[in-house]
Short mmCIF file of N, CA and C in Angstrom, two decimals:
data_model
loop_
_atom_site.label_atom_id
_atom_site.label_comp_id
_atom_site.label_asym_id
_atom_site.label_seq_id
_atom_site.Cartn_x
_atom_site.Cartn_y
_atom_site.Cartn_z
N UNK N 914 177.05 140.32 -7.25
CA UNK N 914 178.27 139.94 -7.95
C UNK N 914 178.25 140.52 -9.35
N UNK N 915 179.27 141.30 -9.66
CA UNK N 915 179.34 141.94 -10.95
C UNK N 915 179.93 141.03 -12.02
N UNK N 916 180.94 140.28 -11.67
CA UNK N 916 181.58 139.37 -12.62
C UNK N 916 181.58 137.97 -12.01
N UNK N 917 181.79 136.94 -12.84
CA UNK N 917 181.73 135.57 -12.32
C UNK N 917 182.70 135.27 -11.19
N UNK N 918 183.89 135.86 -11.17
CA UNK N 918 184.86 135.56 -10.13
C UNK N 918 184.76 136.46 -8.92
N UNK N 919 183.84 137.40 -8.92
CA UNK N 919 183.73 138.39 -7.84
C UNK N 919 182.70 137.93 -6.81
N UNK N 920 183.05 138.08 -5.54
CA UNK N 920 182.15 137.70 -4.46
C UNK N 920 181.46 138.94 -3.90
N UNK N 921 180.24 138.79 -3.36
CA UNK N 921 179.56 139.92 -2.73
C UNK N 921 180.38 140.48 -1.57
N UNK N 922 180.22 141.77 -1.31
CA UNK N 922 181.01 142.44 -0.27
C UNK N 922 180.84 141.81 1.11
N UNK N 923 179.61 141.42 1.46
CA UNK N 923 179.42 140.84 2.79
C UNK N 923 180.07 139.46 2.92
N UNK N 924 180.19 138.73 1.82
CA UNK N 924 180.89 137.45 1.83
C UNK N 924 182.38 137.69 2.04
N UNK N 925 182.92 138.68 1.33
CA UNK N 925 184.33 139.03 1.47
C UNK N 925 184.62 139.49 2.90
N UNK N 926 183.70 140.24 3.49
CA UNK N 926 183.88 140.70 4.87
C UNK N 926 183.95 139.51 5.84
N UNK N 927 183.12 138.52 5.62
CA UNK N 927 183.15 137.32 6.47
C UNK N 927 184.47 136.57 6.30
N UNK N 928 184.95 136.47 5.08
CA UNK N 928 186.23 135.80 4.83
C UNK N 928 187.35 136.53 5.54
N UNK N 929 187.39 137.84 5.40
CA UNK N 929 188.46 138.64 6.02
C UNK N 929 188.39 138.58 7.55
N UNK N 930 187.21 138.34 8.08
CA UNK N 930 187.07 138.21 9.53
C UNK N 930 187.41 136.80 10.02
N UNK N 931 187.73 135.92 9.08
CA UNK N 931 188.11 134.56 9.46
C UNK N 931 186.92 133.63 9.65
N UNK N 932 185.76 134.03 9.15
CA UNK N 932 184.55 133.21 9.29
C UNK N 932 184.20 132.56 7.95
N UNK N 933 184.96 131.56 7.59
CA UNK N 933 184.82 130.90 6.29
C UNK N 933 183.46 130.22 6.14
N UNK N 934 183.01 129.53 7.16
CA UNK N 934 181.72 128.82 7.07
C UNK N 934 180.58 129.79 6.87
N UNK N 935 180.61 130.91 7.60
CA UNK N 935 179.56 131.92 7.42
C UNK N 935 179.60 132.50 6.02
N UNK N 936 180.81 132.68 5.48
CA UNK N 936 180.95 133.20 4.12
C UNK N 936 180.33 132.23 3.11
N UNK N 937 180.57 130.94 3.31
CA UNK N 937 180.00 129.93 2.41
C UNK N 937 178.48 129.93 2.50
N UNK N 938 177.95 130.03 3.72
CA UNK N 938 176.49 130.07 3.90
C UNK N 938 175.89 131.28 3.19
N UNK N 939 176.50 132.44 3.39
CA UNK N 939 176.00 133.65 2.74
C UNK N 939 176.03 133.53 1.22
N UNK N 940 177.11 133.01 0.70
CA UNK N 940 177.25 132.86 -0.75
C UNK N 940 176.20 131.91 -1.30
N UNK N 941 175.93 130.83 -0.58
CA UNK N 941 174.89 129.89 -1.02
C UNK N 941 173.53 130.56 -1.06
N UNK N 942 173.22 131.34 -0.03
CA UNK N 942 171.92 132.01 0.04
C UNK N 942 171.77 133.06 -1.06
N UNK N 943 172.79 133.88 -1.23
CA UNK N 943 172.68 135.02 -2.15
C UNK N 943 172.78 134.62 -3.62
N UNK N 944 173.50 133.57 -3.91
CA UNK N 944 173.74 133.21 -5.31
C UNK N 944 173.11 131.89 -5.72
N UNK N 945 172.34 131.28 -4.84
CA UNK N 945 171.68 130.00 -5.10
C UNK N 945 172.67 128.95 -5.60
N UNK N 946 173.80 128.85 -4.89
CA UNK N 946 174.83 127.88 -5.25
C UNK N 946 174.69 126.63 -4.38
N UNK N 947 175.19 125.51 -4.90
CA UNK N 947 175.24 124.33 -4.03
C UNK N 947 176.47 124.45 -3.14
N UNK N 948 176.55 123.59 -2.15
CA UNK N 948 177.60 123.67 -1.14
C UNK N 948 179.00 123.59 -1.76
N UNK N 949 179.19 122.66 -2.67
CA UNK N 949 180.51 122.45 -3.26
C UNK N 949 180.98 123.67 -4.04
N UNK N 950 180.09 124.25 -4.85
CA UNK N 950 180.47 125.42 -5.64
C UNK N 950 180.78 126.62 -4.75
N UNK N 951 179.99 126.80 -3.70
CA UNK N 951 180.21 127.93 -2.79
C UNK N 951 181.53 127.76 -2.05
N UNK N 952 181.81 126.54 -1.59
CA UNK N 952 183.07 126.29 -0.89
C UNK N 952 184.25 126.50 -1.82
N UNK N 953 184.14 126.02 -3.06
CA UNK N 953 185.22 126.21 -4.03
C UNK N 953 185.45 127.69 -4.32
N UNK N 954 184.38 128.46 -4.42
CA UNK N 954 184.51 129.90 -4.70
C UNK N 954 185.19 130.61 -3.54
N UNK N 955 184.81 130.28 -2.31
CA UNK N 955 185.43 130.89 -1.14
C UNK N 955 186.89 130.46 -1.02
N UNK N 956 187.18 129.20 -1.24
CA UNK N 956 188.56 128.71 -1.19
C UNK N 956 189.42 129.39 -2.26
N UNK N 957 188.87 129.56 -3.45
CA UNK N 957 189.61 130.22 -4.52
C UNK N 957 189.89 131.67 -4.15
N UNK N 958 188.93 132.34 -3.54
CA UNK N 958 189.14 133.72 -3.11
C UNK N 958 190.24 133.78 -2.05
N UNK N 959 190.19 132.86 -1.09
CA UNK N 959 191.19 132.84 -0.02
C UNK N 959 192.58 132.57 -0.61
N UNK N 960 192.68 131.65 -1.55
CA UNK N 960 193.97 131.32 -2.16
C UNK N 960 194.56 132.52 -2.90
N UNK N 961 193.70 133.38 -3.42
CA UNK N 961 194.19 134.53 -4.17
C UNK N 961 194.40 135.77 -3.33
N UNK N 962 194.06 135.69 -2.04
CA UNK N 962 194.21 136.85 -1.16
C UNK N 962 195.66 137.10 -0.80
N UNK N 963 196.12 138.32 -0.91
CA UNK N 963 197.47 138.60 -0.40
C UNK N 963 197.44 138.60 1.13
N UNK N 964 198.44 138.02 1.73
CA UNK N 964 198.49 137.97 3.19
C UNK N 964 199.07 139.28 3.72
N UNK N 965 198.43 139.81 4.74
CA UNK N 965 198.92 141.02 5.39
C UNK N 965 199.00 140.74 6.89
N UNK N 966 199.77 141.53 7.62
CA UNK N 966 199.96 141.24 9.05
C UNK N 966 198.67 141.19 9.86
N UNK N 967 197.64 141.92 9.48
CA UNK N 967 196.41 141.94 10.26
C UNK N 967 195.45 140.82 9.95
N UNK N 968 195.68 140.08 8.88
CA UNK N 968 194.78 139.00 8.50
C UNK N 968 194.85 137.84 9.46
N UNK N 969 193.71 137.19 9.68
CA UNK N 969 193.69 135.99 10.49
C UNK N 969 193.77 134.75 9.60
N UNK N 970 193.82 134.94 8.29
CA UNK N 970 193.91 133.81 7.38
C UNK N 970 195.35 133.32 7.33
N UNK N 971 195.54 132.01 7.21
CA UNK N 971 196.92 131.51 7.16
C UNK N 971 197.61 131.94 5.88
N UNK N 972 198.88 132.22 6.02
CA UNK N 972 199.66 132.63 4.87
C UNK N 972 200.16 131.38 4.16
N UNK N 973 199.98 131.32 2.87
CA UNK N 973 200.34 130.13 2.13
C UNK N 973 201.44 130.47 1.13
N UNK N 974 202.69 130.48 1.60
CA UNK N 974 203.78 130.74 0.69
C UNK N 974 204.91 129.77 0.96
N UNK N 975 205.98 129.88 0.20
CA UNK N 975 207.09 128.95 0.33
C UNK N 975 208.32 129.65 0.89
N UNK N 976 208.18 130.52 1.86
CA UNK N 976 209.30 131.25 2.42
C UNK N 976 210.36 130.34 3.00
N UNK N 977 209.97 129.31 3.71
CA UNK N 977 210.92 128.38 4.31
C UNK N 977 211.65 127.59 3.24
N UNK N 978 210.96 127.15 2.23
CA UNK N 978 211.59 126.42 1.14
C UNK N 978 212.63 127.26 0.42
N UNK N 979 212.32 128.51 0.20
CA UNK N 979 213.27 129.41 -0.46
C UNK N 979 214.50 129.63 0.41
N UNK N 980 214.30 129.74 1.70
CA UNK N 980 215.42 129.93 2.62
C UNK N 980 216.34 128.70 2.62
N UNK N 981 215.76 127.52 2.65
CA UNK N 981 216.55 126.29 2.63
C UNK N 981 217.31 126.19 1.31
N UNK N 982 216.66 126.51 0.20
CA UNK N 982 217.31 126.47 -1.10
C UNK N 982 218.49 127.45 -1.14
N UNK N 983 218.30 128.65 -0.65
CA UNK N 983 219.37 129.64 -0.63
C UNK N 983 220.54 129.15 0.23
N UNK N 984 220.25 128.54 1.36
CA UNK N 984 221.31 128.01 2.22
C UNK N 984 222.09 126.91 1.51
N UNK N 985 221.40 126.04 0.79
CA UNK N 985 222.06 124.97 0.05
C UNK N 985 222.95 125.53 -1.05
N UNK N 986 222.50 126.57 -1.72
CA UNK N 986 223.30 127.20 -2.77
C UNK N 986 224.56 127.80 -2.16
N UNK N 987 224.43 128.48 -1.03
CA UNK N 987 225.59 129.07 -0.37
C UNK N 987 226.59 127.99 0.03
N UNK N 988 226.12 126.90 0.59
CA UNK N 988 227.00 125.80 0.99
C UNK N 988 227.69 125.21 -0.24
N UNK N 989 226.95 125.01 -1.33
CA UNK N 989 227.53 124.44 -2.55
C UNK N 989 228.61 125.36 -3.11
N UNK N 990 228.36 126.66 -3.13
CA UNK N 990 229.36 127.62 -3.63
C UNK N 990 230.59 127.59 -2.74
N UNK N 991 230.40 127.57 -1.44
CA UNK N 991 231.53 127.51 -0.51
C UNK N 991 232.35 126.25 -0.72
N UNK N 992 231.67 125.11 -0.86
CA UNK N 992 232.39 123.85 -1.06
C UNK N 992 233.15 123.87 -2.38
N UNK N 993 232.56 124.41 -3.44
CA UNK N 993 233.25 124.51 -4.72
C UNK N 993 234.47 125.41 -4.60
N UNK N 994 234.35 126.49 -3.88
CA UNK N 994 235.47 127.41 -3.68
C UNK N 994 236.61 126.70 -2.94
N UNK N 995 236.26 125.94 -1.89
CA UNK N 995 237.28 125.24 -1.10
C UNK N 995 237.97 124.14 -1.91
N UNK N 996 237.23 123.47 -2.78
CA UNK N 996 237.79 122.38 -3.56
C UNK N 996 238.66 122.90 -4.71
N UNK N 997 238.19 123.91 -5.43
CA UNK N 997 238.87 124.37 -6.63
C UNK N 997 239.79 125.57 -6.42
N UNK N 998 239.86 126.10 -5.23
CA UNK N 998 240.72 127.28 -5.00
C UNK N 998 242.13 126.90 -4.65
#
């Protein structure tokens, strides 16, 4: 690890392969971390990962929420137009 937030390449490879537990084990062994710190580091890395179609990691975004909000805005604009036109 070159910087404090950087994970070793083999740990990153395990994360990208969807093997989170193995990644935590490797990180604990290589960096002499306790379980909680290693899990937090792996979780933080996963949270910062951009999702791509080939990843097996779950995508964590608010796409559905944005869609619902946009639909509500459209309905509100339509209703305002019908009332005030």
